[in-house]
PDB file of C-alpha atoms in Angstrom:
ATOM      1  CA  GLU A 294     266.725  26.061-106.777  1.00  0.00           C
ATOM      2  CA  ASP A 295     262.994  26.361-107.306  1.00  0.00           C
ATOM      3  CA  LYS A 296     261.720  29.894-107.563  1.00  0.00           C
ATOM      4  CA  VAL A 297     258.629  31.889-108.429  1.00  0.00           C
ATOM      5  CA  VAL A 298     258.917  35.522-109.427  1.00  0.00           C
ATOM      6  CA  GLN A 299     256.044  37.954-109.611  1.00  0.00           C
ATOM      7  CA  SER A 300     255.918  41.325-111.266  1.00  0.00           C
ATOM      8  CA  PRO A 301     255.301  44.092-110.726  1.00  0.00           C
ATOM      9  CA  LEU A 302     255.936  44.149-106.990  1.00  0.00           C
ATOM     10  CA  SER A 303     253.339  46.842-106.562  1.00  0.00           C
ATOM     11  CA  LEU A 304     250.841  48.661-108.691  1.00  0.00           C
ATOM     12  CA  VAL A 305     248.545  51.634-108.200  1.00  0.00           C
ATOM     13  CA  VAL A 306     245.648  52.112-110.609  1.00  0.00           C
ATOM     14  CA  HIS A 307     242.341  53.927-110.759  1.00  0.00           C
ATOM     15  CA  GLU A 308     238.941  52.301-110.648  1.00  0.00           C
ATOM     16  CA  GLY A 309     237.935  51.018-114.033  1.00  0.00           C
ATOM     17  CA  ASP A 310     241.461  50.297-115.207  1.00  0.00           C
ATOM     18  CA  THR A 311     242.552  46.862-116.371  1.00  0.00           C
ATOM     19  CA  VAL A 312     245.605  45.284-114.779  1.00  0.00           C
ATOM     20  CA  THR A 313     247.806  42.353-115.712  1.00  0.00           C
ATOM     21  CA  LEU A 314     249.881  40.613-113.092  1.00  0.00           C
ATOM     22  CA  ASN A 315     252.727  38.330-114.052  1.00  0.00           C
ATOM     23  CA  CYS A 316     254.127  35.183-112.534  1.00  0.00           C
ATOM     24  CA  SER A 317     257.121  33.275-113.855  1.00  0.00           C
ATOM     25  CA  TYR A 318     258.569  30.120-112.383  1.00  0.00           C
ATOM     26  CA  GLU A 319     261.407  27.650-112.394  1.00  0.00           C
ATOM     27  CA  VAL A 320     260.166  24.642-110.501  1.00  0.00           C
ATOM     28  CA  THR A 321     261.171  21.022-110.907  1.00  0.00           C
ATOM     29  CA  ASN A 322     258.281  18.624-111.340  1.00  0.00           C
ATOM     30  CA  PHE A 323     255.693  21.314-111.973  1.00  0.00           C
ATOM     31  CA  ARG A 324     252.201  20.094-111.154  1.00  0.00           C
ATOM     32  CA  SER A 325     250.054  23.226-111.085  1.00  0.00           C
ATOM     33  CA  LEU A 326     250.069  26.983-110.661  1.00  0.00           C
ATOM     34  CA  LEU A 327     247.714  28.697-108.263  1.00  0.00           C
ATOM     35  CA  TRP A 328     246.654  32.288-107.765  1.00  0.00           C
ATOM     36  CA  TYR A 329     245.524  33.645-104.412  1.00  0.00           C
ATOM     37  CA  LYS A 330     244.210  36.987-103.186  1.00  0.00           C
ATOM     38  CA  GLN A 331     245.331  38.134 -99.773  1.00  0.00           C
ATOM     39  CA  GLU A 332     243.669  41.015 -98.006  1.00  0.00           C
ATOM     40  CA  LYS A 333     244.045  41.371 -94.286  1.00  0.00           C
ATOM     41  CA  LYS A 334     244.228  37.755 -93.324  1.00  0.00           C
ATOM     42  CA  ALA A 335     245.088  34.505 -95.030  1.00  0.00           C
ATOM     43  CA  PRO A 336     245.083  34.052 -98.805  1.00  0.00           C
ATOM     44  CA  THR A 337     241.885  33.040-100.556  1.00  0.00           C
ATOM     45  CA  PHE A 338     241.981  30.763-103.547  1.00  0.00           C
ATOM     46  CA  LEU A 339     241.326  32.234-107.000  1.00  0.00           C
ATOM     47  CA  PHE A 340     242.466  29.829-109.702  1.00  0.00           C
ATOM     48  CA  MET A 341     244.359  26.642-110.288  1.00  0.00           C
ATOM     49  CA  LEU A 342     245.992  26.156-113.685  1.00  0.00           C
ATOM     50  CA  THR A 343     247.472  22.954-114.965  1.00  0.00           C
ATOM     51  CA  SER A 344     247.127  23.123-118.746  1.00  0.00           C
ATOM     52  CA  SER A 345     248.696  25.633-121.086  1.00  0.00           C
ATOM     53  CA  GLY A 346     246.514  27.999-123.056  1.00  0.00           C
ATOM     54  CA  ILE A 347     243.233  27.380-121.270  1.00  0.00           C
ATOM     55  CA  GLU A 348     241.831  30.537-119.738  1.00  0.00           C
ATOM     56  CA  LYS A 349     240.125  30.356-116.387  1.00  0.00           C
ATOM     57  CA  LYS A 350     237.570  33.071-115.676  1.00  0.00           C
ATOM     58  CA  SER A 351     235.714  34.229-112.633  1.00  0.00           C
ATOM     59  CA  GLY A 352     233.803  37.462-113.075  1.00  0.00           C
ATOM     60  CA  ARG A 353     236.273  40.210-113.853  1.00  0.00           C
ATOM     61  CA  LEU A 354     239.262  38.009-113.127  1.00  0.00           C
ATOM     62  CA  SER A 355     240.892  35.673-115.592  1.00  0.00           C
ATOM     63  CA  SER A 356     244.124  33.760-115.746  1.00  0.00           C
ATOM     64  CA  ILE A 357     246.089  31.712-118.224  1.00  0.00           C
ATOM     65  CA  LEU A 358     249.154  29.504-118.076  1.00  0.00           C
ATOM     66  CA  ASP A 359     251.950  29.285-120.625  1.00  0.00           C
ATOM     67  CA  LYS A 360     254.046  26.224-119.884  1.00  0.00           C
ATOM     68  CA  LYS A 361     256.413  26.953-122.740  1.00  0.00           C
ATOM     69  CA  GLU A 362     257.271  30.347-121.284  1.00  0.00           C
ATOM     70  CA  LEU A 363     256.982  29.036-117.703  1.00  0.00           C
ATOM     71  CA  SER A 364     254.659  31.845-116.802  1.00  0.00           C
ATOM     72  CA  SER A 365     251.132  32.858-116.025  1.00  0.00           C
ATOM     73  CA  ILE A 366     249.180  36.079-116.047  1.00  0.00           C
ATOM     74  CA  LEU A 367     246.260  37.221-113.940  1.00  0.00           C
ATOM     75  CA  ASN A 368     244.020  39.843-115.506  1.00  0.00           C
ATOM     76  CA  ILE A 369     241.568  42.015-113.669  1.00  0.00           C
ATOM     77  CA  THR A 370     239.261  44.149-115.781  1.00  0.00           C
ATOM     78  CA  ALA A 371     237.223  47.156-114.636  1.00  0.00           C
ATOM     79  CA  THR A 372     239.059  47.225-111.330  1.00  0.00           C
ATOM     80  CA  GLN A 373     237.264  48.235-108.151  1.00  0.00           C
ATOM     81  CA  THR A 374     238.597  49.434-104.805  1.00  0.00           C
ATOM     82  CA  GLY A 375     237.684  46.032-103.390  1.00  0.00           C
ATOM     83  CA  ASP A 376     240.308  44.476-105.650  1.00  0.00           C
ATOM     84  CA  SER A 377     243.020  46.151-103.576  1.00  0.00           C
ATOM     85  CA  ALA A 378     245.038  43.286-102.120  1.00  0.00           C
ATOM     86  CA  ILE A 379     248.198  41.285-102.481  1.00  0.00           C
ATOM     87  CA  TYR A 380     247.969  38.729-105.252  1.00  0.00           C
ATOM     88  CA  LEU A 381     250.086  35.654-104.655  1.00  0.00           C
ATOM     89  CA  CYS A 382     251.197  33.127-107.214  1.00  0.00           C
ATOM     90  CA  ALA A 383     252.225  29.669-106.053  1.00  0.00           C
ATOM     91  CA  VAL A 384     253.536  26.685-107.961  1.00  0.00           C
ATOM     92  CA  ALA A 385     252.988  23.152-106.744  1.00  0.00           C
ATOM     93  CA  GLY A 386     256.126  21.065-107.029  1.00  0.00           C
ATOM     94  CA  THR A 387     256.560  17.490-105.952  1.00  0.00           C
ATOM     95  CA  TYR A 388     256.033  17.920-102.239  1.00  0.00           C
ATOM     96  CA  LYS A 389     255.299  21.549-101.562  1.00  0.00           C
ATOM     97  CA  TYR A 390     254.196  24.884-102.894  1.00  0.00           C
ATOM     98  CA  ILE A 391     256.619  27.638-103.791  1.00  0.00           C
ATOM     99  CA  PHE A 392     255.255  31.159-103.434  1.00  0.00           C
ATOM    100  CA  GLY A 393     256.206  34.318-105.208  1.00  0.00           C
ATOM    101  CA  THR A 394     256.647  37.530-103.253  1.00  0.00           C
ATOM    102  CA  GLY A 395     253.266  38.773-104.384  1.00  0.00           C
ATOM    103  CA  THR A 396     252.034  41.840-106.236  1.00  0.00           C
ATOM    104  CA  ARG A 397     250.524  44.548-104.064  1.00  0.00           C
ATOM    105  CA  LEU A 398     247.644  46.127-105.971  1.00  0.00           C
ATOM    106  CA  LYS A 399     246.012  49.350-104.851  1.00  0.00           C
ATOM    107  CA  VAL A 400     242.934  50.593-106.683  1.00  0.00           C
ATOM    108  CA  LEU A 401     242.079  54.231-106.114  1.00  0.00           C
ATOM    109  CA  ALA A 402     238.513  55.509-106.248  1.00  0.00           C
TER     110      ALA A 402
ATOM    111  CA  GLY B 129     235.461  25.705-101.889  1.00  0.00           C
ATOM    112  CA  ALA B 130     237.020  23.683 -99.107  1.00  0.00           C
ATOM    113  CA  VAL B 131     237.112  25.167 -95.614  1.00  0.00           C
ATOM    114  CA  VAL B 132     240.056  25.209 -93.258  1.00  0.00           C
ATOM    115  CA  SER B 133     239.754  26.624 -89.763  1.00  0.00           C
ATOM    116  CA  GLN B 134     242.423  27.795 -87.376  1.00  0.00           C
ATOM    117  CA  HIS B 135     242.200  28.362 -83.662  1.00  0.00           C
ATOM    118  CA  PRO B 136     242.850  30.666 -81.970  1.00  0.00           C
ATOM    119  CA  SER B 137     242.671  33.606 -84.358  1.00  0.00           C
ATOM    120  CA  ARG B 138     244.892  35.679 -82.134  1.00  0.00           C
ATOM    121  CA  VAL B 139     246.827  35.026 -78.977  1.00  0.00           C
ATOM    122  CA  ILE B 140     248.906  37.131 -76.631  1.00  0.00           C
ATOM    123  CA  CYS B 141     251.242  35.318 -74.292  1.00  0.00           C
ATOM    124  CA  LYS B 142     254.154  35.955 -71.980  1.00  0.00           C
ATOM    125  CA  SER B 143     257.708  35.181 -72.963  1.00  0.00           C
ATOM    126  CA  GLY B 144     258.671  31.642 -72.003  1.00  0.00           C
ATOM    127  CA  THR B 145     255.219  30.109 -72.334  1.00  0.00           C
ATOM    128  CA  SER B 146     254.087  27.674 -75.004  1.00  0.00           C
ATOM    129  CA  VAL B 147     251.271  28.285 -77.430  1.00  0.00           C
ATOM    130  CA  LYS B 148     249.332  25.700 -79.411  1.00  0.00           C
ATOM    131  CA  ILE B 149     247.642  26.540 -82.708  1.00  0.00           C
ATOM    132  CA  GLU B 150     245.145  24.154 -84.267  1.00  0.00           C
ATOM    133  CA  CYS B 151     244.432  23.731 -87.949  1.00  0.00           C
ATOM    134  CA  ARG B 152     241.404  21.766 -89.078  1.00  0.00           C
ATOM    135  CA  SER B 153     240.085  20.825 -92.492  1.00  0.00           C
ATOM    136  CA  LEU B 154     236.340  20.978 -92.028  1.00  0.00           C
ATOM    137  CA  ASP B 155     234.892  19.291 -95.077  1.00  0.00           C
ATOM    138  CA  PHE B 156     237.686  17.175 -96.492  1.00  0.00           C
ATOM    139  CA  GLN B 157     240.480  14.929 -95.335  1.00  0.00           C
ATOM    140  CA  ALA B 158     243.972  16.276 -95.644  1.00  0.00           C
ATOM    141  CA  THR B 159     246.889  13.891 -95.547  1.00  0.00           C
ATOM    142  CA  THR B 160     249.172  16.882 -95.929  1.00  0.00           C
ATOM    143  CA  MET B 161     249.014  20.229 -94.184  1.00  0.00           C
ATOM    144  CA  PHE B 162     251.491  23.076 -94.365  1.00  0.00           C
ATOM    145  CA  TRP B 163     252.491  25.651 -91.798  1.00  0.00           C
ATOM    146  CA  TYR B 164     253.576  29.089 -92.932  1.00  0.00           C
ATOM    147  CA  ARG B 165     254.800  32.158 -91.212  1.00  0.00           C
ATOM    148  CA  GLN B 166     254.248  35.608 -92.607  1.00  0.00           C
ATOM    149  CA  PHE B 167     256.077  38.753 -91.624  1.00  0.00           C
ATOM    150  CA  PRO B 168     254.557  42.160 -92.330  1.00  0.00           C
ATOM    151  CA  LYS B 169     254.503  43.000 -96.032  1.00  0.00           C
ATOM    152  CA  GLN B 170     256.264  39.783 -96.944  1.00  0.00           C
ATOM    153  CA  SER B 171     255.196  36.631 -98.695  1.00  0.00           C
ATOM    154  CA  LEU B 172     254.472  33.368 -96.963  1.00  0.00           C
ATOM    155  CA  MET B 173     257.446  31.458 -95.609  1.00  0.00           C
ATOM    156  CA  LEU B 174     256.967  27.721 -95.461  1.00  0.00           C
ATOM    157  CA  MET B 175     257.972  26.403 -92.052  1.00  0.00           C
ATOM    158  CA  ALA B 176     257.109  22.740 -92.314  1.00  0.00           C
ATOM    159  CA  THR B 177     255.081  20.124 -94.111  1.00  0.00           C
ATOM    160  CA  SER B 178     252.902  18.023 -91.871  1.00  0.00           C
ATOM    161  CA  ASN B 179     251.943  14.531 -92.977  1.00  0.00           C
ATOM    162  CA  GLU B 180     249.281  12.565 -91.155  1.00  0.00           C
ATOM    163  CA  GLY B 181     250.753   9.800 -89.064  1.00  0.00           C
ATOM    164  CA  SER B 182     254.386  10.694 -89.629  1.00  0.00           C
ATOM    165  CA  LYS B 183     256.950  13.250 -88.584  1.00  0.00           C
ATOM    166  CA  ALA B 184     256.785  16.704 -90.068  1.00  0.00           C
ATOM    167  CA  THR B 185     259.355  17.839 -92.601  1.00  0.00           C
ATOM    168  CA  TYR B 186     260.915  21.126 -91.562  1.00  0.00           C
ATOM    169  CA  GLU B 187     262.379  23.726 -93.875  1.00  0.00           C
ATOM    170  CA  GLN B 188     265.968  24.766 -93.476  1.00  0.00           C
ATOM    171  CA  GLY B 189     266.447  27.169 -90.609  1.00  0.00           C
ATOM    172  CA  VAL B 190     263.252  26.210 -88.781  1.00  0.00           C
ATOM    173  CA  GLU B 191     263.913  24.707 -85.361  1.00  0.00           C
ATOM    174  CA  LYS B 192     261.914  21.535 -84.967  1.00  0.00           C
ATOM    175  CA  ASP B 193     262.234  21.578 -81.186  1.00  0.00           C
ATOM    176  CA  LYS B 194     260.836  25.068 -81.046  1.00  0.00           C
ATOM    177  CA  PHE B 195     257.972  24.591 -83.478  1.00  0.00           C
ATOM    178  CA  LEU B 196     256.429  21.239 -82.658  1.00  0.00           C
ATOM    179  CA  ILE B 197     254.027  19.896 -85.239  1.00  0.00           C
ATOM    180  CA  ASN B 198     251.602  17.062 -84.728  1.00  0.00           C
ATOM    181  CA  HIS B 199     249.289  15.725 -87.421  1.00  0.00           C
ATOM    182  CA  ALA B 200     247.348  13.133 -85.497  1.00  0.00           C
ATOM    183  CA  SER B 201     244.347  12.792 -87.774  1.00  0.00           C
ATOM    184  CA  LEU B 202     243.310  13.463 -91.351  1.00  0.00           C
ATOM    185  CA  THR B 203     241.562  16.665 -90.326  1.00  0.00           C
ATOM    186  CA  LEU B 204     243.776  18.124 -87.611  1.00  0.00           C
ATOM    187  CA  SER B 205     247.310  19.423 -87.389  1.00  0.00           C
ATOM    188  CA  THR B 206     248.717  21.412 -84.493  1.00  0.00           C
ATOM    189  CA  LEU B 207     251.665  23.761 -84.230  1.00  0.00           C
ATOM    190  CA  THR B 208     253.077  24.386 -80.774  1.00  0.00           C
ATOM    191  CA  VAL B 209     255.444  27.289 -80.318  1.00  0.00           C
ATOM    192  CA  THR B 210     257.487  26.265 -77.291  1.00  0.00           C
ATOM    193  CA  SER B 211     259.117  28.727 -74.919  1.00  0.00           C
ATOM    194  CA  ALA B 212     257.912  31.616 -77.043  1.00  0.00           C
ATOM    195  CA  HIS B 213     259.968  34.777 -77.314  1.00  0.00           C
ATOM    196  CA  PRO B 214     259.051  38.187 -78.693  1.00  0.00           C
ATOM    197  CA  GLU B 215     260.798  37.403 -81.970  1.00  0.00           C
ATOM    198  CA  ASP B 216     258.295  34.577 -82.481  1.00  0.00           C
ATOM    199  CA  SER B 217     255.539  37.164 -82.772  1.00  0.00           C
ATOM    200  CA  SER B 218     254.121  36.772 -86.226  1.00  0.00           C
ATOM    201  CA  PHE B 219     251.181  35.681 -88.322  1.00  0.00           C
ATOM    202  CA  TYR B 220     251.014  31.895 -88.611  1.00  0.00           C
ATOM    203  CA  ILE B 221     248.933  30.381 -91.386  1.00  0.00           C
ATOM    204  CA  CYS B 222     248.160  26.758 -92.049  1.00  0.00           C
ATOM    205  CA  SER B 223     246.925  25.223 -95.244  1.00  0.00           C
ATOM    206  CA  ALA B 224     245.529  21.838 -96.119  1.00  0.00           C
ATOM    207  CA  ARG B 225     246.012  20.058 -99.378  1.00  0.00           C
ATOM    208  CA  THR B 226     243.155  18.297-101.077  1.00  0.00           C
ATOM    209  CA  THR B 227     243.875  15.141-103.023  1.00  0.00           C
ATOM    210  CA  GLY B 228     242.810  13.839-106.382  1.00  0.00           C
ATOM    211  CA  THR B 229     243.219  15.184-109.876  1.00  0.00           C
ATOM    212  CA  ARG B 230     242.271  18.711-108.885  1.00  0.00           C
ATOM    213  CA  GLU B 231     244.599  18.885-105.953  1.00  0.00           C
ATOM    214  CA  THR B 232     244.994  22.327-104.477  1.00  0.00           C
ATOM    215  CA  GLN B 233     245.564  23.866-101.114  1.00  0.00           C
ATOM    216  CA  TYR B 234     243.253  25.949 -98.996  1.00  0.00           C
ATOM    217  CA  PHE B 235     244.352  28.271 -96.247  1.00  0.00           C
ATOM    218  CA  GLY B 236     243.127  28.718 -92.741  1.00  0.00           C
ATOM    219  CA  PRO B 237     242.358  32.275 -91.619  1.00  0.00           C
ATOM    220  CA  GLY B 238     245.661  32.566 -89.743  1.00  0.00           C
ATOM    221  CA  THR B 239     246.687  33.106 -86.142  1.00  0.00           C
ATOM    222  CA  ARG B 240     248.288  36.302 -84.994  1.00  0.00           C
ATOM    223  CA  LEU B 241     250.720  35.598 -82.160  1.00  0.00           C
ATOM    224  CA  LEU B 242     252.075  38.356 -79.957  1.00  0.00           C
ATOM    225  CA  VAL B 243     254.674  37.405 -77.369  1.00  0.00           C
ATOM    226  CA  LEU B 244     255.267  39.989 -74.673  1.00  0.00           C
TER     227      LEU B 244
END
């Protein structure tokens, strides 16, 4: 059965800290891995990863995929209170996307 | 990035009535759209995959007669919750899948349904 597992489930840090969120997967016919940020409403797209070892960056956020280890990490440096959210990892299989349970990040001022 | 809209953003209805939720891809054509349901503090639960011009594919445990999905055009899919009950109260989110080599999915803003 396809599955995506995220860790940790929740995390509390202080502003300025760096965090690393993990996503591991077992999905047949892997096509891509996506990261989303969800605040109060629907998820917003962060990154799509298809190739191993190539880092994607957007400001203080970066992500990398390791197809050998079937995993990905999402790094956030110099965290801010506005980074508080649920971060969802999803893997695109043949016909649909499989979501992890998410990591709930809280950044304290 | 691509934009997906959902309407209405929130709806309150009486038990026994039907509610229709629209999902539109505004700046791209989506042959495939997905409907998710999200319970408080939980991840997204895929309800069904909607393909333009054909019947939706429902996930196990989702009643197709209760959650009617229509994907009549490349930019519009609708979810109708028929004979709604309080336990149908939830946050419903649609997403649309782009095509091509950089295929990804973009989410609508969601619809909060409250059935009294």
